[in-house]
Amino acid sequence: MRSEVSQPLSLKKIHVTDPFWAREIGLIRQAVIPYQWKALHDQIPDAAPSWWAHNMRAAARAVAAKKAGGLFVPAHHSEKIETLPEDGKKPLEDAFYGFVFQDSDGYKWLEAVAYQLMSRPDAALQAQAQEAVDMICAAQEEDGYLDTFYTLTDRDRAFTNLRDNHELYCFGHLAEAAVAWHQATGKDDLLNAARRFAECIANKFGPDKERGCPGHEIAEMALMRLYEETGEIRWRDLSQFFLDVRGTDPNTFALEENRRRAEKGLPELPVSSERYRYHQANVPVRDITEAVGHAVRQMYLACGMADEARVADDAKMLDACERLWHSVVEQKLYITGGIGATHVGEAFSRPYDLPADTAYSETCAAIGLAFFARRMLQLKPLSNYADVMEQALYNTVLSGMALDGQSFFYVNPLEVDPDACETDQRLSHVKAVRQKWFGCACCPPNIARIVSSLGQYIVTQSKDTLFFHLYIGSDMTVNLGGSEMTLRLEADLLKNGDVRLSVTDGEAQGTLAFRDPAWASNAQVKIPAGVKSWSENGYLYAKGMWKQGDQITIHFTMPVIAVKANPMVKETMNQVCFTRGPLVFCAEEADNGKGLHLLRALPDQVAGAREKTMAIDGLTLPAVVLPGRRIIAPDENAPLYAPWTPAKTEDAEITLVPYFAWNNRGKGEMRVWLAAE
Ligand code: FUB
Ligand code: ZN
């Protein structure tokens, strides 16, 4: 294995204390997890039902009936998806409702709970999670199969539509939750359920069995986790099998589709892989050059690929991961760390196509990007990976949830006009306000799990080197060269770029590496005498014998920066946006009135930006006030077109708030990119 490969710290060894992020993690624990438990049980008034508990209980009854030798007659004996009961009717007790992947919502919830328990044990929360675990285990069939959709509809059709029906996706989320639950509690009930399901899958698919791969990736990285947790190599083999099959001819999605078509007497379709860009199955994974198709799927695949590159030291896979990375960050990434520019297929668009108002930028996709970035960092400590991870976390991931944790965005555009998105079909995917829940509720529990596991993104360790990727205040216990030491990282990036790392206990010989963020033009570093230091790949390394009382302080300058996009991005031509540290800022109607498109920012005068704080929903957040201009709106009799004359403008102060905090003060316009004068 390559010498630079690093691993995150166990969440039992790192405790986030950061003034901003500790609140977020606490919010997930105190507000979001209880809220989502209610959502899983359909107890949130006026919110779309989840059906998770309903489906699990119904499947458990079906499984029990089968075990008792009885006949289970499905209420819906077809693959038709019932999102809601027929109009005005009560749900059928034994029917499946919701999207085919509804099981995954509960698995994500459980994974988030497990991370929280790792940081801080809580008997009541654990008991509630145990209830969920028991419900899941009860829904598992005797042969290990565990997917309530097929259990409640037509088990004989299991694994006949991997492309669309998400069994392997649900398995992936189950395995991720099971590993986390095992790590948190030492209990192997869910881990065994995941293993039994993995076994059931491995009995069907493999080199000497049927070819197939997940329509929605995640099983690849989940199997790698299962392998790393249990040491059972067959899970790594299965993950590799899925990666190797993907995008090769004859395409397995086409083959399974042809089998379904044959049942209906329909003619065969071509079996070449080209048609499967949406599923990233258009080329073999080691030949990937561009991020394509459904953005979350692409990111989850990238994670599986990066895990394979790390675990198997697979150089071709690493090359493919790097090409994928460059495709995303150099051509397809929003300034907010969002990805997936088009709602058509929730997908990546062509290079440089980054529209602001019609953006999809699904919360889960930004989460997937952060997952991928962390894995790339594990492979190679290059600061660009951490820059992008931070960009996604501080902006789009956070914007996915209201400051009170009670409502969520699925889609994260960079420009919103409520009147437009409420009346224009082309913008029907854009919501002007966060929603209480979604029929397709992939994003809220995904936020819960990434924020709850934030400690795993801050630091990774490779042998005797600790890499500090994110400046998020935390206390940690590390072992360098066999000696244990406790460290305190202090930072508050919402305020300033002052960072301090102190050895609070113990002593050890090793190297501490600190990322030099792209947003900091100038770092002033103080390290103890006798420590050897050097810079490499955007990290400042400090090697020495560390002992209690040692401190490293870094002052990163954190000015407001006026940012332009590459001119190939047509959408943002002559527009500017403003960032400070990891935060992207936006203008909101609440501060600047209606008609944000009339504002003209003055990028040349960015040095005159005034920083201030603003109270939003009880939080004190950074804000920026800029000198600017506003085009005086024409009166309503003005013609649509007229001979050109310079626009009439007036002075205007432009107030900007962090993008993640937008829409916490009622409905209104929002813009990240402003016209530049
Ligand atoms: O298909 C499962 C999840 O639902 C995807 O990851 C999201 O994009 C949403 O389509
Ligand atoms: Zn989502």
XYZ file of C-alpha atoms and ligand atoms in Angstrom:
688
model
C 0.000 0.000 0.000
C 1.213 3.505 -0.849
C 2.985 5.233 1.981
C 0.851 8.401 1.909
C -2.459 6.608 2.394
C -4.223 7.990 5.425
C -7.277 7.156 7.520
C -9.742 9.337 9.386
C -9.741 9.182 13.161
C -12.425 7.159 14.888
C -15.252 9.422 16.025
C -14.552 8.098 19.492
C -11.175 9.849 19.279
C -12.221 13.226 17.969
C -14.752 15.554 19.495
C -15.810 18.675 17.617
C -15.803 21.786 19.808
C -15.923 24.414 17.081
C -18.299 27.285 17.971
C -20.180 26.935 14.703
C -19.977 23.241 13.876
C -20.515 21.962 17.417
C -23.871 23.738 17.276
C -24.676 22.064 13.958
C -23.806 18.647 15.334
C -25.839 19.375 18.471
C -28.724 20.564 16.310
C -28.664 17.278 14.420
C -28.747 15.424 17.718
C -31.326 17.491 19.522
C -33.607 18.586 16.715
C -32.969 16.796 13.450
C -32.693 13.201 14.627
C -35.919 13.360 16.683
C -37.640 15.194 13.825
C -36.524 12.600 11.309
C -37.628 9.761 13.581
C -41.097 11.292 13.477
C -40.821 11.693 9.716
C -39.891 8.023 9.319
C -43.066 7.241 11.244
C -45.192 9.680 9.222
C -45.863 11.859 12.230
C -45.004 15.270 10.774
C -48.276 17.066 10.029
C -48.584 18.437 6.476
C -45.353 16.787 5.341
C -44.968 14.174 2.621
C -45.153 10.708 4.226
C -42.002 8.628 4.446
C -43.621 5.187 4.763
C -40.388 3.841 6.217
C -41.836 2.393 9.427
C -44.984 1.315 7.646
C -43.001 -0.621 5.023
C -40.627 -2.176 7.569
C -43.470 -3.389 9.772
C -45.457 -4.689 6.841
C -42.380 -6.544 5.528
C -41.726 -8.011 8.980
C -45.283 -9.398 9.027
C -44.790 -10.851 5.555
C -41.495 -12.444 6.583
C -43.043 -13.847 9.759
C -45.939 -15.265 7.766
C -43.553 -16.919 5.316
C -41.448 -18.348 8.139
C -44.577 -19.780 9.730
C -45.212 -21.557 6.446
C -48.164 -19.384 5.557
C -48.890 -17.831 2.232
C -48.150 -14.150 1.892
C -50.366 -12.492 -0.673
C -48.944 -9.110 -1.619
C -51.381 -6.228 -1.548
C -49.688 -4.779 -4.641
C -48.506 -7.685 -6.720
C -46.548 -5.709 -9.237
C -43.550 -3.450 -9.595
C -45.852 -0.453 -9.839
C -44.671 2.078 -7.319
C -47.365 3.367 -5.027
C -46.236 6.674 -3.620
C -49.580 7.338 -2.014
C -52.673 5.272 -1.325
C -55.406 5.747 -3.868
C -57.144 9.075 -3.406
C -59.124 9.315 -0.214
C -58.349 5.710 0.786
C -56.549 4.533 3.886
C -53.190 2.892 3.210
C -53.404 -0.888 2.894
C -51.702 -2.424 5.905
C -49.560 -4.846 3.964
C -48.775 -2.740 0.925
C -45.503 -1.040 0.063
C -45.691 2.721 -0.354
C -43.234 5.336 -1.435
C -40.191 5.205 -3.657
C -38.436 1.877 -4.172
C -35.510 3.098 -2.085
C -37.568 4.178 0.917
C -35.736 1.723 3.212
C -32.584 3.785 2.814
C -34.048 6.785 4.666
C -34.105 4.802 7.905
C -30.640 3.365 7.325
C -29.234 6.870 6.928
C -31.012 7.993 10.073
C -29.510 5.073 11.952
C -26.041 5.792 10.616
C -26.308 9.390 11.831
C -27.429 8.180 15.256
C -24.491 5.773 15.420
C -22.038 8.614 14.724
C -23.659 10.699 17.398
C -23.399 7.823 19.865
C -19.718 7.415 19.050
C -19.107 11.006 20.042
C -21.382 10.902 23.059
C -23.171 7.839 24.478
C -26.864 8.330 25.156
C -28.915 5.402 26.451
C -32.284 6.795 25.370
C -31.117 7.530 21.836
C -29.466 4.135 21.600
C -32.687 2.462 22.728
C -34.604 4.281 20.009
C -32.024 3.248 17.426
C -32.220 -0.321 18.712
C -35.920 -0.213 17.975
C -35.078 0.691 14.374
C -32.447 -2.061 14.209
C -34.965 -4.607 15.475
C -37.524 -3.462 12.926
C -34.977 -3.868 10.148
C -33.804 -7.283 11.307
C -37.403 -8.473 11.532
C -37.931 -7.500 7.895
C -35.047 -9.667 6.680
C -36.050 -12.772 4.788
C -34.700 -16.196 5.663
C -32.206 -16.195 2.788
C -30.846 -12.832 3.913
C -32.742 -10.764 1.382
C -33.727 -7.408 2.832
C -35.660 -4.965 0.722
C -39.210 -4.163 1.703
C -40.228 -3.204 -1.804
C -39.781 -6.677 -3.249
C -40.750 -8.452 -0.046
C -44.088 -6.656 -0.184
C -44.652 -6.822 -3.924
C -43.139 -9.745 -5.774
C -40.093 -11.378 -4.259
C -39.690 -13.535 -7.354
C -38.739 -10.421 -9.258
C -35.914 -9.488 -6.900
C -32.662 -8.611 -8.715
C -34.407 -8.449 -12.096
C -34.058 -4.686 -12.442
C -30.828 -3.551 -10.826
C -30.842 -0.514 -13.059
C -33.929 1.102 -11.580
C -35.028 -0.668 -8.473
C -32.338 0.203 -5.966
C -31.998 -3.048 -4.020
C -28.237 -2.748 -4.111
C -28.530 0.911 -3.126
C -30.626 -0.010 -0.086
C -28.123 -2.733 0.699
C -25.324 -0.139 0.539
C -27.030 2.156 2.995
C -27.816 -0.788 5.242
C -24.153 -1.825 5.259
C -22.972 1.719 5.966
C -25.386 1.978 8.889
C -24.424 -1.478 10.132
C -20.717 -0.661 10.227
C -21.371 2.602 12.049
C -23.727 0.892 14.516
C -21.157 -1.817 15.160
C -18.452 0.762 15.763
C -20.699 2.793 18.034
C -22.175 0.030 20.155
C -20.095 -3.090 19.526
C -23.350 -4.828 18.602
C -23.329 -7.083 15.582
C -27.073 -7.470 15.045
C -27.234 -5.052 12.130
C -23.783 -6.040 10.910
C -24.989 -9.615 10.646
C -28.081 -8.463 8.789
C -25.832 -6.608 6.332
C -23.549 -9.627 5.966
C -26.498 -11.948 5.356
C -27.872 -9.625 2.700
C -24.377 -9.306 1.191
C -24.172 -13.083 1.109
C -27.536 -13.302 -0.606
C -26.276 -10.818 -3.220
C -22.956 -12.660 -3.581
C -24.844 -15.927 -4.150
C -26.418 -14.358 -7.176
C -23.711 -12.093 -8.626
C -20.022 -12.734 -9.103
C -17.338 -13.833 -11.529
C -18.776 -17.331 -11.960
C -22.360 -16.256 -11.487
C -24.611 -13.624 -12.966
C -23.081 -10.360 -14.190
C -24.660 -7.264 -12.754
C -23.920 -3.987 -10.991
C -25.857 -1.381 -9.023
C -28.070 1.034 -10.956
C -27.503 3.556 -8.185
C -24.015 3.171 -6.835
C -23.111 3.027 -3.159
C -22.820 -0.753 -2.648
C -19.232 -0.485 -3.933
C -18.037 1.783 -1.122
C -20.309 0.119 1.429
C -18.861 -3.308 0.655
C -15.373 -1.860 1.086
C -16.433 -0.611 4.502
C -17.918 -3.975 5.358
C -14.630 -5.562 4.323
C -12.579 -3.114 6.373
C -14.806 -3.607 9.410
C -15.006 -7.401 9.299
C -11.753 -8.285 7.530
C -13.815 -10.564 5.268
C -12.201 -10.297 1.865
C -15.242 -11.546 -0.035
C -16.928 -8.173 0.421
C -13.970 -6.445 -1.186
C -14.153 -8.983 -4.002
C -17.835 -8.274 -4.542
C -17.185 -4.536 -4.620
C -14.431 -5.059 -7.182
C -16.722 -7.276 -9.221
C -19.373 -4.551 -9.377
C -16.749 -1.980 -10.382
C -15.274 -4.253 -13.031
C -18.602 -5.147 -14.615
C -19.821 -1.568 -14.911
C -19.685 -0.081 -18.390
C -18.471 -3.254 -20.075
C -20.256 -4.943 -22.982
C -22.674 -6.562 -23.124
C -24.127 -4.023 -20.752
C -25.847 -5.728 -17.857
C -28.583 -3.100 -17.646
C -29.376 -3.762 -21.297
C -29.348 -7.515 -20.746
C -31.757 -7.317 -17.848
C -33.967 -4.926 -19.790
C -34.031 -7.350 -22.692
C -35.053 -10.140 -20.340
C -37.952 -8.010 -19.152
C -38.847 -7.091 -22.712
C -38.778 -10.714 -23.783
C -41.382 -11.508 -21.120
C -43.619 -8.952 -22.777
C -42.801 -10.155 -26.280
C -40.931 -6.938 -27.131
C -37.891 -6.907 -29.456
C -34.362 -6.790 -28.049
C -32.486 -3.534 -27.603
C -28.766 -3.096 -28.414
C -26.523 -4.244 -25.590
C -23.691 -1.768 -25.999
C -22.927 0.433 -23.019
C -23.072 3.833 -24.737
C -26.716 4.362 -23.730
C -25.910 4.289 -20.033
C -24.301 7.652 -19.313
C -26.964 8.495 -16.735
C -25.811 5.421 -14.779
C -22.091 5.959 -15.420
C -22.156 2.615 -17.201
C -21.182 3.986 -20.612
C -17.491 3.111 -20.276
C -15.491 0.783 -18.018
C -14.730 2.649 -14.816
C -10.964 2.714 -15.325
C -11.534 4.527 -18.647
C -13.682 7.316 -17.190
C -12.610 10.776 -18.318
C -15.623 12.912 -17.479
C -18.218 13.237 -14.719
C -21.525 12.337 -16.356
C -25.090 11.406 -15.599
C -26.869 11.478 -12.288
C -24.631 13.503 -10.005
C -25.153 11.600 -6.743
C -24.609 8.273 -8.485
C -21.463 9.598 -10.119
C -20.059 10.741 -6.785
C -20.926 7.510 -5.006
C -19.269 5.567 -7.799
C -16.218 7.820 -7.458
C -16.089 6.935 -3.757
C -16.144 3.226 -4.525
C -13.431 3.740 -7.125
C -11.259 5.711 -4.709
C -11.718 3.032 -2.046
C -10.677 0.403 -4.561
C -7.635 2.490 -5.567
C -6.649 2.690 -1.908
C -7.460 -0.824 -0.766
C -6.060 -2.605 -3.819
C -3.368 -0.049 -4.686
C -4.956 0.066 -8.131
C -3.020 2.689 -10.125
C -5.374 2.699 -13.127
C -8.292 3.275 -10.808
C -6.461 6.139 -9.154
C -5.825 7.718 -12.565
C -9.527 7.449 -13.360
C -10.413 9.032 -10.001
C -8.069 11.913 -10.724
C -9.560 12.469 -14.182
C -13.024 12.431 -12.666
C -11.936 14.902 -10.015
C -10.530 17.317 -12.588
C -13.638 17.038 -14.721
C -15.782 18.037 -11.745
C -13.733 20.793 -10.183
C -12.409 22.375 -13.361
C -15.582 22.328 -15.430
C -18.697 21.308 -13.537
C -18.560 22.721 -10.025
C -20.674 25.584 -8.747
C -18.870 28.156 -6.622
C -21.109 26.947 -3.792
C -19.602 23.452 -3.933
C -22.770 22.164 -5.593
C -22.763 19.817 -8.580
C -25.357 18.580 -11.036
C -26.360 21.545 -13.187
C -29.488 20.115 -14.730
C -32.716 18.807 -13.251
C -33.058 16.548 -16.281
C -31.849 13.324 -14.728
C -30.591 15.229 -11.644
C -27.405 15.241 -13.607
C -24.126 16.764 -14.630
C -24.436 18.912 -17.706
C -21.801 19.635 -20.345
C -18.570 21.367 -19.266
C -18.988 24.961 -18.103
C -22.787 24.799 -18.210
C -23.531 26.175 -14.749
C -26.827 28.050 -14.791
C -27.705 29.788 -11.544
C -31.509 29.809 -11.502
C -32.250 26.406 -13.022
C -29.404 24.702 -11.156
C -30.211 21.360 -9.599
C -27.253 21.112 -7.234
C -28.838 18.440 -5.087
C -27.794 18.473 -1.455
C -26.886 14.771 -1.681
C -24.601 15.473 -4.633
C -22.577 18.014 -2.638
C -22.445 15.470 0.178
C -21.207 12.893 -2.315
C -18.541 15.330 -3.467
C -17.343 15.753 0.115
C -17.250 11.942 0.488
C -15.188 11.685 -2.694
C -12.850 14.517 -1.665
C -12.150 12.869 1.695
C -11.310 9.641 -0.068
C -8.986 11.422 -2.492
C -7.295 13.073 0.482
C -6.792 9.649 1.976
C -5.011 8.658 -1.219
C -2.928 11.805 -1.621
C -2.808 14.837 0.653
C -3.311 17.589 -1.943
C -4.875 20.756 -0.611
C -7.214 21.085 -3.586
C -9.185 18.072 -2.388
C -9.661 19.667 1.019
C -10.484 23.070 -0.494
C -13.347 21.551 -2.458
C -14.496 19.398 0.450
C -14.675 22.525 2.589
C -16.439 24.464 -0.161
C -19.144 21.784 -0.379
C -19.533 21.438 3.382
C -19.761 25.133 4.285
C -22.051 26.082 1.459
C -24.344 23.627 -0.332
C -24.387 20.913 2.345
C -25.345 23.433 5.015
C -27.789 25.267 2.807
C -29.701 21.982 2.552
C -31.024 22.520 6.074
C -32.685 25.467 7.811
C -30.832 26.954 10.764
C -33.421 25.374 13.071
C -33.008 21.933 11.476
C -36.734 21.634 10.729
C -36.889 22.100 6.982
C -34.716 21.217 4.017
C -33.674 22.038 0.489
C -33.196 19.242 -1.983
C -32.261 21.600 -4.819
C -29.795 24.425 -4.167
C -29.920 27.042 -6.903
C -27.694 30.108 -6.905
C -30.485 32.454 -7.844
C -34.102 32.389 -6.766
C -37.026 34.568 -7.625
C -40.007 33.108 -5.756
C -42.509 34.516 -8.263
C -40.679 32.793 -11.086
C -40.147 29.435 -9.479
C -43.712 29.259 -8.239
C -45.220 29.940 -11.634
C -42.729 28.707 -14.220
C -42.766 25.007 -15.082
C -39.103 25.174 -16.112
C -38.287 25.993 -12.503
C -40.686 23.554 -10.906
C -37.790 21.700 -9.258
C -36.720 24.880 -7.440
C -38.437 25.573 -4.137
C -38.504 29.112 -2.794
C -38.647 27.858 0.788
C -37.264 24.790 2.514
C -39.667 21.862 2.786
C -40.678 19.928 5.892
C -40.003 16.604 4.213
C -39.989 15.072 0.760
C -41.628 12.037 -0.795
C -38.115 11.374 -2.056
C -36.323 12.270 1.162
C -32.766 11.312 0.322
C -31.219 14.645 1.328
C -32.277 15.373 4.938
C -30.931 12.144 6.472
C -27.819 12.447 4.321
C -27.122 15.835 5.925
C -27.643 14.243 9.325
C -25.082 11.541 8.647
C -22.362 13.736 7.183
C -22.641 16.431 9.847
C -22.712 13.816 12.607
C -19.499 12.305 11.232
C -17.758 15.624 10.585
C -14.809 14.629 12.774
C -13.805 12.189 10.057
C -13.260 15.015 7.589
C -11.101 17.225 9.781
C -8.032 15.063 10.286
C -6.583 11.952 8.684
C -3.540 10.015 9.783
C -0.883 8.249 7.761
C 1.574 6.388 9.960
C 3.126 9.146 12.078
C 1.758 12.068 10.111
C -1.466 13.849 10.981
C -3.078 15.896 8.234
C -5.254 18.794 9.312
C -7.553 19.273 6.342
C -10.273 21.417 7.880
C -9.946 24.099 10.508
C -12.839 23.038 12.659
C -12.223 23.289 16.382
C -11.891 19.866 17.985
C -10.236 17.849 20.726
C -8.585 14.619 19.656
C -6.568 11.736 20.953
C -3.937 10.434 18.573
C -1.278 7.797 18.618
C 1.958 8.688 16.886
C 4.790 6.184 16.882
C 3.120 4.211 19.661
C 2.725 7.189 22.001
C -0.613 8.697 22.809
C -1.113 12.433 22.833
C -4.147 14.685 23.082
C -4.462 17.713 20.855
C -6.736 20.689 20.769
C -7.460 22.411 17.488
C -8.975 25.849 17.946
C -10.523 27.747 15.075
C -13.653 29.714 14.232
C -13.609 30.302 10.496
C -16.916 32.115 10.504
C -15.084 34.849 12.381
C -11.436 34.809 11.334
C -8.546 32.721 10.105
C -6.794 32.261 13.437
C -5.910 28.661 14.092
C -4.128 27.162 17.056
C -3.085 23.597 17.666
C -1.976 22.750 21.200
C -0.646 19.564 22.696
C -2.822 19.231 25.772
C -1.387 16.003 27.100
C 1.318 13.418 26.369
C 4.225 13.518 24.010
C 5.049 11.888 20.721
C 7.363 12.075 17.756
C 5.664 12.785 14.455
C 4.667 15.188 11.725
C 1.745 17.572 11.775
C 0.645 18.814 8.356
C -1.598 21.851 7.976
C -3.489 22.698 4.827
C -2.835 26.094 3.292
C -6.342 26.930 2.019
C -6.772 28.396 -1.469
C -8.736 31.287 0.065
C -5.822 32.401 2.273
C -3.305 34.504 0.418
C -0.826 34.689 3.230
C -0.303 32.432 6.235
C 1.716 33.536 9.256
C 2.876 30.469 11.093
C 4.547 30.111 14.468
C 6.040 26.740 15.335
C 8.076 25.688 18.359
C 11.846 25.979 18.078
C 13.620 22.864 16.854
C 10.716 21.698 14.732
C 11.620 21.072 11.101
C 9.104 22.523 8.640
C 8.505 22.502 4.899
C 5.679 22.990 2.403
C 4.390 20.432 -0.072
C 1.226 20.122 -2.168
C -0.520 22.884 -0.264
C 0.308 21.530 3.193
C 2.742 22.942 5.687
C 4.557 20.085 7.407
C 6.066 20.364 10.877
C 8.115 17.432 12.149
C 9.391 17.080 15.638
C 9.042 15.728 19.113
C 5.773 17.122 20.466
C 5.056 17.515 24.152
C 2.398 18.956 26.395
C 2.246 22.743 26.088
C 3.602 22.898 22.516
C 1.603 25.117 20.226
C 1.439 25.925 16.569
C -0.428 29.069 15.648
C -1.403 30.052 12.143
C -2.995 33.263 11.037
C -4.651 32.890 7.663
C -5.663 36.170 6.133
C -9.313 36.038 5.288
C -10.276 39.018 3.180
C -13.509 39.354 1.236
C -12.636 38.202 -2.280
C -14.414 39.191 -5.480
C -14.574 36.064 -7.627
C -15.194 35.671 -11.338
C -15.899 32.467 -13.203
C -13.951 31.174 -16.176
C -15.285 33.058 -19.234
C -16.387 29.717 -20.682
C -19.217 29.801 -18.145
C -21.710 31.760 -20.233
C -24.137 32.211 -17.361
C -21.843 34.274 -15.212
C -20.296 36.512 -17.858
C -19.696 39.967 -16.350
C -20.899 38.760 -12.987
C -19.105 38.589 -9.689
C -19.620 36.789 -6.445
C -18.046 37.339 -3.072
C -16.394 34.887 -0.730
C -14.624 35.114 2.575
C -12.698 32.147 3.839
C -14.724 29.044 3.010
C -17.992 30.966 2.813
C -19.747 32.018 -0.349
C -22.029 35.002 0.168
C -25.323 35.911 -1.451
C -27.661 38.873 -1.623
C -31.151 38.414 -0.219
C -34.270 40.433 -0.692
C -34.563 40.794 3.095
C -31.518 43.110 3.070
C -31.491 44.540 -0.434
C -35.121 44.784 -1.504
C -36.680 43.254 -4.578
C -35.066 43.194 -8.007
C -31.643 41.819 -7.079
C -30.811 41.626 -10.791
C -30.706 45.437 -10.783
C -27.796 45.523 -8.358
C -24.333 46.281 -9.708
C -21.438 45.175 -7.576
C -18.093 46.975 -7.831
C -15.434 44.265 -7.678
C -12.623 46.813 -7.952
C -13.759 48.289 -4.679
C -13.825 45.015 -2.789
C -11.192 46.390 -0.436
C -13.912 48.742 0.785
C -16.072 45.813 1.895
C -17.226 46.136 5.477
C -17.552 43.034 7.562
C -20.252 42.905 10.170
C -22.352 40.356 11.970
C -26.012 39.757 11.553
C -28.494 37.899 13.717
C -30.371 35.318 11.686
C -32.717 32.980 13.479
C -30.909 33.614 16.755
C -27.437 32.969 15.329
C -24.766 35.591 14.960
C -23.460 35.180 11.442
C -20.916 37.063 9.367
C -22.228 39.502 6.789
C -20.544 41.741 4.244
C -21.561 45.217 3.160
C -20.248 46.391 -0.203
C -20.365 49.656 -2.019
C -22.434 49.190 -5.157
C -24.948 50.650 -7.546
C -28.516 49.878 -8.413
C -30.084 50.403 -11.808
C -33.100 52.592 -11.357
C -35.988 50.425 -12.418
C -37.830 51.817 -15.435
C -41.436 52.869 -15.028
C -43.998 50.399 -16.223
C -44.619 52.304 -19.462
C -41.016 51.916 -20.593
C -40.808 50.089 -23.924
C -39.390 46.608 -24.083
C -36.613 47.810 -26.380
C -35.124 51.244 -26.949
C -31.986 52.760 -28.477
C -29.086 52.111 -26.172
C -28.230 54.658 -23.481
C -26.258 54.109 -20.300
C -28.433 52.732 -17.502
C -29.430 55.211 -14.824
C -28.022 54.072 -11.541
C -27.944 55.192 -7.952
C -25.578 54.353 -5.112
C -26.541 51.279 -3.177
C -25.040 49.418 -0.299
C -25.155 45.732 -1.032
C -25.522 43.483 1.989
C -24.481 39.887 1.660
C -25.085 36.946 3.986
C -23.617 33.449 3.909
C -25.216 31.342 1.188
C -25.886 28.551 3.661
C -28.044 30.895 5.742
C -30.288 32.144 2.937
C -34.036 31.727 3.277
C -34.090 31.737 7.047
C -35.986 35.035 7.147
C -39.021 34.214 5.049
C -39.506 33.930 1.335
C -37.639 36.291 -0.968
C -35.235 36.698 -3.840
C -31.661 35.474 -3.565
C -28.613 35.801 -5.829
C -25.054 34.566 -5.500
C -23.748 36.092 -8.742
C -24.271 39.830 -9.120
C -23.845 41.965 -12.199
C -20.408 43.585 -12.081
C -19.796 47.179 -13.012
O -32.320 7.422 -6.167
C -32.046 7.608 -4.812
C -31.861 9.071 -4.536
O -33.057 9.767 -4.834
C -30.819 9.752 -5.391
O -29.539 9.689 -4.882
C -31.321 11.135 -5.421
O -30.754 11.894 -6.448
C -32.796 10.933 -5.578
O -33.124 10.683 -6.900
Zn -30.821 13.928 -2.068
